[in-house]
């Protein structure tokens, strides 16, 4: 079983209204295959036989159609307590997912929702950083100072500020997060924080954006649109490769990245 460092992103799943349509979309886009127990409202996704994600049927139509990311914890009760002390909100108290592990859901002070996972028989995804699998996550927020302090306290992240190219060549502030015990910087980063500026509508909430690695960004964008998806941000070259932001055919947002090199 894979072992994830404390606070490392270890799992992603998506909540969908139509599970079978989701299988067709992501199977066509990433080449995923799926396994599901009879009658269960979710399906595990595999890339080349390795576990990479899960698709779940929404149990309540009011739930958002969205990708969620989970961070590993060795002590989920202690981490949930830190969420409360640091000004976050616990949405779902720790609940056992059979023998697989224990999960919880929380929101940071800016309102972005994320998950926590304490491994049992399942550590998390079995493949990452290569085509067809998770490669990055970042929170987009309007409250960077409060959110930075929150994740430093709750997950032990150490931050390093950088600038990324933005629209019209104007640099945008960005912070990369490295795990506790490492030198903060791009070489050790496991996630990041972006700022939602006034250029975006006020009603846009804070959110985590999940990235999947692909071999060819432009081809992936073309495939996604052919399958009924939408382009939110067209292909763009960044220091780490070529990326685009998409929505699937049910509205769940995610990004694809053709990395210049294998990511952590």
CSV table of N, CA, C and O in Angstrom, one decimal, residues 128-223:
chain,number,residue,atom,x,y,z
A,128,UNK,N,0.2,9.1,-9.5
A,128,UNK,CA,0.1,10.5,-9.6
A,128,UNK,C,1.2,11.1,-10.4
A,128,UNK,O,2.3,10.4,-10.5
A,129,UNK,N,1.1,12.3,-11.0
A,129,UNK,CA,2.1,12.9,-11.7
A,129,UNK,C,2.4,12.5,-13.1
A,129,UNK,O,3.4,13.0,-13.7
A,130,UNK,N,1.7,11.5,-13.6
A,130,UNK,CA,1.9,11.0,-14.9
A,130,UNK,C,0.5,11.0,-15.6
A,130,UNK,O,-0.5,11.1,-15.0
A,131,UNK,N,0.5,11.0,-17.0
A,131,UNK,CA,-0.7,11.1,-17.7
A,131,UNK,C,-1.9,10.3,-17.2
A,131,UNK,O,-1.7,9.1,-16.9
A,132,UNK,N,-3.1,10.9,-17.0
A,132,UNK,CA,-4.2,10.2,-16.6
A,132,UNK,C,-4.4,10.2,-15.1
A,132,UNK,O,-5.3,9.5,-14.6
A,133,UNK,N,-3.6,11.0,-14.3
A,133,UNK,CA,-3.7,11.0,-12.9
A,133,UNK,C,-3.5,12.4,-12.3
A,133,UNK,O,-3.1,13.3,-13.0
A,134,UNK,N,-3.8,12.5,-11.0
A,134,UNK,CA,-3.7,13.7,-10.3
A,134,UNK,C,-2.2,14.2,-10.3
A,134,UNK,O,-1.3,13.4,-10.2
A,135,UNK,N,-2.1,15.5,-10.5
A,135,UNK,CA,-0.7,16.1,-10.4
A,135,UNK,C,-0.6,17.3,-9.6
A,135,UNK,O,0.6,17.7,-9.2
A,136,UNK,N,-1.7,18.0,-9.2
A,136,UNK,CA,-1.5,19.3,-8.5
A,136,UNK,C,-2.9,19.7,-8.0
A,136,UNK,O,-3.9,19.3,-8.5
A,137,UNK,N,-2.9,20.5,-6.9
A,137,UNK,CA,-4.1,21.2,-6.4
A,137,UNK,C,-3.7,22.5,-5.9
A,137,UNK,O,-2.6,22.8,-5.4
A,138,UNK,N,-4.7,23.5,-6.0
A,138,UNK,CA,-4.5,24.8,-5.5
A,138,UNK,C,-5.8,25.4,-5.1
A,138,UNK,O,-6.8,25.1,-5.7
A,139,UNK,N,-5.8,26.2,-4.0
A,139,UNK,CA,-7.0,26.8,-3.5
A,139,UNK,C,-7.0,28.3,-4.1
A,139,UNK,O,-6.0,28.9,-4.2
A,140,UNK,N,-8.1,28.7,-4.6
A,140,UNK,CA,-8.4,30.0,-5.1
A,140,UNK,C,-9.2,30.8,-4.1
A,140,UNK,O,-10.3,30.3,-3.7
A,141,UNK,N,-8.7,31.9,-3.6
A,141,UNK,CA,-9.4,32.5,-2.4
A,141,UNK,C,-9.3,34.0,-2.5
A,141,UNK,O,-8.4,34.6,-3.2
A,142,UNK,N,-10.2,34.7,-1.9
A,142,UNK,CA,-10.2,36.2,-1.8
A,142,UNK,C,-9.5,36.6,-0.4
A,142,UNK,O,-9.4,37.8,-0.2
A,143,UNK,N,-9.2,35.7,0.4
A,143,UNK,CA,-8.6,36.0,1.8
A,143,UNK,C,-7.3,35.3,1.9
A,143,UNK,O,-7.1,34.4,2.8
A,144,UNK,N,-6.3,35.7,1.1
A,144,UNK,CA,-5.0,34.9,1.2
A,144,UNK,C,-4.3,34.9,2.5
A,144,UNK,O,-3.8,33.9,2.9
A,145,UNK,N,-4.3,36.1,3.2
A,145,UNK,CA,-3.6,36.1,4.5
A,145,UNK,C,-4.2,35.1,5.5
A,145,UNK,O,-3.5,34.3,6.2
A,146,UNK,N,-5.6,35.1,5.6
A,146,UNK,CA,-6.2,34.2,6.6
A,146,UNK,C,-6.1,32.8,6.2
A,146,UNK,O,-5.9,31.9,7.0
A,147,UNK,N,-6.2,32.5,4.9
A,147,UNK,CA,-6.1,31.2,4.4
A,147,UNK,C,-4.7,30.6,4.5
A,147,UNK,O,-4.5,29.5,4.9
A,148,UNK,N,-3.7,31.5,4.3
A,148,UNK,CA,-2.3,31.0,4.5
A,148,UNK,C,-2.0,30.6,5.9
A,148,UNK,O,-1.5,29.5,6.2
A,149,UNK,N,-2.5,31.4,6.8
A,149,UNK,CA,-2.3,31.1,8.3
A,149,UNK,C,-3.0,29.9,8.7
A,149,UNK,O,-2.5,29.0,9.5
A,150,UNK,N,-4.2,29.7,8.1
A,150,UNK,CA,-5.0,28.5,8.4
A,150,UNK,C,-4.3,27.2,8.0
A,150,UNK,O,-4.2,26.3,8.8
A,151,UNK,N,-3.8,27.1,6.7
A,151,UNK,CA,-3.2,25.9,6.3
A,151,UNK,C,-1.8,25.6,6.9
A,151,UNK,O,-1.4,24.5,7.1
A,152,UNK,N,-1.2,26.7,7.3
A,152,UNK,CA,0.1,26.5,8.0
A,152,UNK,C,-0.2,25.9,9.4
A,152,UNK,O,0.6,25.0,9.8
A,153,UNK,N,-1.3,26.3,10.0
A,153,UNK,CA,-1.6,25.7,11.3
A,153,UNK,C,-2.2,24.4,11.3
A,153,UNK,O,-1.8,23.4,12.0
A,154,UNK,N,-3.1,24.2,10.4
A,154,UNK,CA,-3.9,22.9,10.3
A,154,UNK,C,-3.1,21.8,9.7
A,154,UNK,O,-3.1,20.7,10.2
A,155,UNK,N,-2.4,22.1,8.5
A,155,UNK,CA,-1.7,21.0,7.8
A,155,UNK,C,-0.2,21.2,7.9
A,155,UNK,O,0.5,20.3,7.3
A,156,UNK,N,0.3,22.2,8.6
A,156,UNK,CA,1.7,22.3,8.7
A,156,UNK,C,2.4,22.8,7.5
A,156,UNK,O,3.7,22.7,7.4
A,157,UNK,N,1.7,23.3,6.5
A,157,UNK,CA,2.4,23.8,5.3
A,157,UNK,C,3.3,25.0,5.6
A,157,UNK,O,3.1,25.8,6.4
A,158,UNK,N,4.4,25.0,4.8
A,158,UNK,CA,5.3,26.2,4.8
A,158,UNK,C,5.2,26.8,3.4
A,158,UNK,O,5.3,26.1,2.4
A,159,UNK,N,5.0,28.1,3.3
A,159,UNK,CA,4.8,28.8,2.0
A,159,UNK,C,5.9,29.5,1.4
A,159,UNK,O,6.8,29.9,2.2
A,160,UNK,N,6.0,29.6,0.1
A,160,UNK,CA,6.9,30.4,-0.6
A,160,UNK,C,6.2,31.2,-1.7
A,160,UNK,O,5.4,30.6,-2.5
A,161,UNK,N,6.4,32.5,-1.7
A,161,UNK,CA,5.6,33.3,-2.7
A,161,UNK,C,6.4,33.4,-4.0
A,161,UNK,O,7.6,33.6,-4.0
A,162,UNK,N,5.7,33.2,-5.1
A,162,UNK,CA,6.2,33.3,-6.5
A,162,UNK,C,5.2,34.2,-7.3
A,162,UNK,O,4.2,34.6,-6.8
A,163,UNK,N,5.6,34.4,-8.5
A,163,UNK,CA,4.7,35.1,-9.5
A,163,UNK,C,4.5,34.3,-10.7
A,163,UNK,O,5.5,33.7,-11.2
A,164,UNK,N,3.3,34.2,-11.2
A,164,UNK,CA,3.0,33.4,-12.4
A,164,UNK,C,2.5,34.4,-13.4
A,164,UNK,O,1.9,35.4,-13.1
A,165,UNK,N,2.7,34.1,-14.7
A,165,UNK,CA,2.1,34.9,-15.8
A,165,UNK,C,0.6,35.0,-15.7
A,165,UNK,O,0.0,34.0,-15.6
A,166,UNK,N,0.1,36.2,-15.8
A,166,UNK,CA,-1.4,36.4,-15.9
A,166,UNK,C,-1.8,36.9,-17.2
A,166,UNK,O,-1.0,37.0,-18.2
A,167,UNK,N,-3.1,37.3,-17.3
A,167,UNK,CA,-3.6,37.9,-18.5
A,167,UNK,C,-2.8,39.2,-18.9
A,167,UNK,O,-2.4,39.9,-18.1
A,168,UNK,N,-2.6,39.3,-20.2
A,168,UNK,CA,-1.9,40.5,-20.8
A,168,UNK,C,-0.5,40.6,-20.2
A,168,UNK,O,0.1,41.7,-20.2
A,169,UNK,N,0.1,39.5,-19.8
A,169,UNK,CA,1.4,39.5,-19.3
A,169,UNK,C,1.7,40.1,-17.9
A,169,UNK,O,2.8,40.3,-17.5
A,170,UNK,N,0.6,40.4,-17.2
A,170,UNK,CA,0.7,41.0,-15.9
A,170,UNK,C,0.9,39.8,-14.9
A,170,UNK,O,0.1,38.9,-14.8
A,171,UNK,N,2.0,39.9,-14.1
A,171,UNK,CA,2.3,38.8,-13.1
A,171,UNK,C,1.2,38.7,-12.1
A,171,UNK,O,0.6,39.7,-11.6
A,172,UNK,N,0.9,37.5,-11.6
A,172,UNK,CA,-0.1,37.3,-10.6
A,172,UNK,C,0.6,36.6,-9.4
A,172,UNK,O,1.4,35.7,-9.5
A,173,UNK,N,0.2,37.1,-8.2
A,173,UNK,CA,0.8,36.5,-7.0
A,173,UNK,C,0.3,35.0,-6.8
A,173,UNK,O,-0.8,34.7,-7.1
A,174,UNK,N,1.2,34.2,-6.3
A,174,UNK,CA,0.9,32.8,-6.1
A,174,UNK,C,1.8,32.3,-4.9
A,174,UNK,O,2.9,32.8,-4.8
A,175,UNK,N,1.2,31.4,-4.1
A,175,UNK,CA,2.0,30.8,-3.1
A,175,UNK,C,2.0,29.3,-3.2
A,175,UNK,O,1.0,28.7,-3.5
A,176,UNK,N,3.2,28.7,-3.2
A,176,UNK,CA,3.3,27.3,-3.2
A,176,UNK,C,3.5,26.8,-1.8
A,176,UNK,O,4.1,27.4,-0.9
A,177,UNK,N,2.9,25.6,-1.5
A,177,UNK,CA,2.9,25.0,-0.2
A,177,UNK,C,3.8,23.8,-0.1
A,177,UNK,O,3.7,22.9,-1.0
A,178,UNK,N,4.7,23.7,0.8
A,178,UNK,CA,5.5,22.6,1.1
A,178,UNK,C,5.2,21.9,2.4
A,178,UNK,O,4.8,22.7,3.4
A,179,UNK,N,5.4,20.6,2.5
A,179,UNK,CA,5.1,20.0,3.8
A,179,UNK,C,6.0,20.4,4.9
A,179,UNK,O,7.1,20.9,4.7
A,180,UNK,N,5.6,20.2,6.2
A,180,UNK,CA,6.4,20.5,7.3
A,180,UNK,C,7.7,19.7,7.2
A,180,UNK,O,7.7,18.5,6.8
A,181,UNK,N,8.8,20.3,7.7
A,181,UNK,CA,10.0,19.5,7.7
A,181,UNK,C,10.8,19.6,6.4
A,181,UNK,O,11.9,19.1,6.3
A,182,UNK,N,10.3,20.4,5.4
A,182,UNK,CA,11.0,20.5,4.1
A,182,UNK,C,11.3,22.0,3.9
A,182,UNK,O,10.7,22.9,4.6
A,183,UNK,N,12.3,22.3,3.1
A,183,UNK,CA,12.6,23.7,2.7
A,183,UNK,C,11.5,24.2,1.8
A,183,UNK,O,11.3,23.6,0.7
A,184,UNK,N,10.7,25.2,2.1
A,184,UNK,CA,9.6,25.7,1.3
A,184,UNK,C,10.1,26.2,-0.1
A,184,UNK,O,11.1,26.9,-0.1
A,185,UNK,N,9.4,25.8,-1.1
A,185,UNK,CA,9.8,26.2,-2.5
A,185,UNK,C,9.2,25.3,-3.5
A,185,UNK,O,8.5,24.4,-3.2
A,186,UNK,N,9.5,25.7,-4.7
A,186,UNK,CA,8.9,25.0,-5.9
A,186,UNK,C,9.3,23.5,-6.0
A,186,UNK,O,8.5,22.6,-6.4
A,187,UNK,N,10.5,23.2,-5.5
A,187,UNK,CA,11.0,21.8,-5.6
A,187,UNK,C,10.3,20.9,-4.7
A,187,UNK,O,10.3,19.6,-4.9
A,188,UNK,N,9.8,21.4,-3.6
A,188,UNK,CA,9.1,20.5,-2.5
A,188,UNK,C,7.6,20.7,-2.5
A,188,UNK,O,7.0,20.1,-1.7
A,189,UNK,N,7.1,21.6,-3.3
A,189,UNK,CA,5.7,22.0,-3.2
A,189,UNK,C,4.7,20.8,-3.5
A,189,UNK,O,5.0,20.0,-4.4
A,190,UNK,N,3.6,20.7,-2.7
A,190,UNK,CA,2.6,19.7,-3.0
A,190,UNK,C,1.2,20.4,-3.4
A,190,UNK,O,0.3,19.7,-3.7
A,191,UNK,N,1.2,21.7,-3.3
A,191,UNK,CA,0.0,22.4,-3.6
A,191,UNK,C,0.2,23.9,-3.6
A,191,UNK,O,1.4,24.4,-3.4
A,192,UNK,N,-0.8,24.7,-3.8
A,192,UNK,CA,-0.6,26.1,-3.8
A,192,UNK,C,-1.9,26.9,-3.5
A,192,UNK,O,-2.9,26.4,-3.3
A,193,UNK,N,-1.7,28.2,-3.5
A,193,UNK,CA,-2.8,29.2,-3.2
A,193,UNK,C,-2.7,30.3,-4.2
A,193,UNK,O,-1.7,31.0,-4.4
A,194,UNK,N,-3.8,30.5,-4.9
A,194,UNK,CA,-4.0,31.6,-5.9
A,194,UNK,C,-5.0,32.6,-5.3
A,194,UNK,O,-5.8,32.3,-4.4
A,195,UNK,N,-4.9,33.8,-5.8
A,195,UNK,CA,-5.8,34.9,-5.3
A,195,UNK,C,-6.9,35.2,-6.3
A,195,UNK,O,-6.6,35.3,-7.5
A,196,UNK,N,-8.2,35.2,-5.9
A,196,UNK,CA,-9.3,35.6,-6.7
A,196,UNK,C,-9.3,37.1,-6.7
A,196,UNK,O,-9.6,37.7,-5.6
A,197,UNK,N,-9.0,37.8,-7.8
A,197,UNK,CA,-9.0,39.2,-7.8
A,197,UNK,C,-10.3,39.8,-8.1
A,197,UNK,O,-11.3,39.1,-8.4
A,198,UNK,N,-10.4,41.2,-8.1
A,198,UNK,CA,-11.6,41.9,-8.4
A,198,UNK,C,-12.0,41.7,-9.8
A,198,UNK,O,-13.1,42.2,-10.2
A,199,UNK,N,-11.2,41.2,-10.7
A,199,UNK,CA,-11.5,40.9,-12.1
A,199,UNK,C,-12.6,39.9,-12.2
A,199,UNK,O,-13.3,39.8,-13.3
A,200,UNK,N,-12.8,39.1,-11.1
A,200,UNK,CA,-13.8,38.0,-11.2
A,200,UNK,C,-15.1,38.4,-10.5
A,200,UNK,O,-15.0,39.3,-9.6
A,201,UNK,N,-16.2,37.9,-10.9
A,201,UNK,CA,-17.5,38.3,-10.2
A,201,UNK,C,-17.5,38.0,-8.7
A,201,UNK,O,-16.9,37.0,-8.2
A,202,UNK,N,-18.1,38.9,-8.0
A,202,UNK,CA,-18.2,38.8,-6.5
A,202,UNK,C,-18.8,37.5,-6.0
A,202,UNK,O,-18.5,37.0,-5.0
A,203,UNK,N,-19.7,36.9,-6.9
A,203,UNK,CA,-20.4,35.7,-6.4
A,203,UNK,C,-19.5,34.4,-6.6
A,203,UNK,O,-19.9,33.4,-6.1
A,204,UNK,N,-18.4,34.6,-7.2
A,204,UNK,CA,-17.5,33.4,-7.4
A,204,UNK,C,-16.9,33.0,-6.0
A,204,UNK,O,-16.2,33.7,-5.4
A,205,UNK,N,-17.3,31.8,-5.5
A,205,UNK,CA,-16.8,31.4,-4.2
A,205,UNK,C,-15.3,30.9,-4.3
A,205,UNK,O,-14.8,30.6,-5.3
A,206,UNK,N,-14.7,30.8,-3.1
A,206,UNK,CA,-13.4,30.2,-3.0
A,206,UNK,C,-13.5,28.7,-3.3
A,206,UNK,O,-14.5,28.1,-3.1
A,207,UNK,N,-12.5,28.1,-3.9
A,207,UNK,CA,-12.5,26.7,-4.3
A,207,UNK,C,-11.2,26.1,-4.5
A,207,UNK,O,-10.2,26.8,-4.7
A,208,UNK,N,-11.1,24.8,-4.5
A,208,UNK,CA,-9.9,24.1,-4.8
A,208,UNK,C,-10.0,23.6,-6.3
A,208,UNK,O,-11.1,23.2,-6.7
A,209,UNK,N,-8.9,23.8,-7.0
A,209,UNK,CA,-8.9,23.3,-8.4
A,209,UNK,C,-7.9,22.1,-8.5
A,209,UNK,O,-6.8,22.2,-8.1
A,210,UNK,N,-8.4,21.0,-9.0
A,210,UNK,CA,-7.7,19.8,-9.2
A,210,UNK,C,-7.1,19.7,-10.6
A,210,UNK,O,-7.8,19.9,-11.6
A,211,UNK,N,-5.8,19.4,-10.7
A,211,UNK,CA,-5.1,19.2,-12.0
A,211,UNK,C,-4.9,17.8,-12.2
A,211,UNK,O,-4.5,17.0,-11.3
A,212,UNK,N,-5.0,17.4,-13.5
A,212,UNK,CA,-4.7,16.1,-14.0
A,212,UNK,C,-3.6,16.2,-15.0
A,212,UNK,O,-3.7,17.0,-15.9
A,213,UNK,N,-2.6,15.4,-15.0
A,213,UNK,CA,-1.5,15.4,-16.0
A,213,UNK,C,-2.0,14.7,-17.3
A,213,UNK,O,-2.8,13.7,-17.2
A,214,UNK,N,-1.6,15.3,-18.4
A,214,UNK,CA,-1.9,14.7,-19.7
A,214,UNK,C,-0.7,14.8,-20.6
A,214,UNK,O,0.3,15.5,-20.3
A,215,UNK,N,-0.6,13.9,-21.6
A,215,UNK,CA,0.5,13.9,-22.5
A,215,UNK,C,0.5,15.1,-23.5
A,215,UNK,O,1.6,15.5,-23.9
A,216,UNK,N,-0.7,15.5,-23.8
A,216,UNK,CA,-0.8,16.6,-24.8
A,216,UNK,C,-2.0,17.5,-24.4
A,216,UNK,O,-3.2,17.1,-24.5
A,217,UNK,N,-1.7,18.7,-23.9
A,217,UNK,CA,-2.8,19.6,-23.4
A,217,UNK,C,-3.8,19.9,-24.4
A,217,UNK,O,-5.0,19.8,-24.2
A,218,UNK,N,-3.3,20.3,-25.6
A,218,UNK,CA,-4.3,20.8,-26.6
A,218,UNK,C,-5.2,19.6,-27.1
A,218,UNK,O,-6.3,19.8,-27.4
A,219,UNK,N,-4.6,18.4,-27.2
A,219,UNK,CA,-5.4,17.3,-27.6
A,219,UNK,C,-6.4,17.0,-26.5
A,219,UNK,O,-7.6,16.6,-26.9
A,220,UNK,N,-6.0,17.1,-25.3
A,220,UNK,CA,-7.0,16.8,-24.2
A,220,UNK,C,-8.1,17.8,-24.2
A,220,UNK,O,-9.3,17.4,-24.0
A,221,UNK,N,-7.8,19.1,-24.5
A,221,UNK,CA,-8.9,20.1,-24.6
A,221,UNK,C,-9.8,19.8,-25.7
A,221,UNK,O,-11.1,19.9,-25.6
A,222,UNK,N,-9.3,19.4,-26.8
A,222,UNK,CA,-10.1,19.0,-28.0
A,222,UNK,C,-11.0,17.8,-27.7
A,222,UNK,O,-12.2,17.8,-28.0
A,223,UNK,N,-10.5,16.8,-27.0
A,223,UNK,CA,-11.2,15.6,-26.6
A,223,UNK,C,-12.3,16.0,-25.6
A,223,UNK,O,-13.5,15.5,-25.8
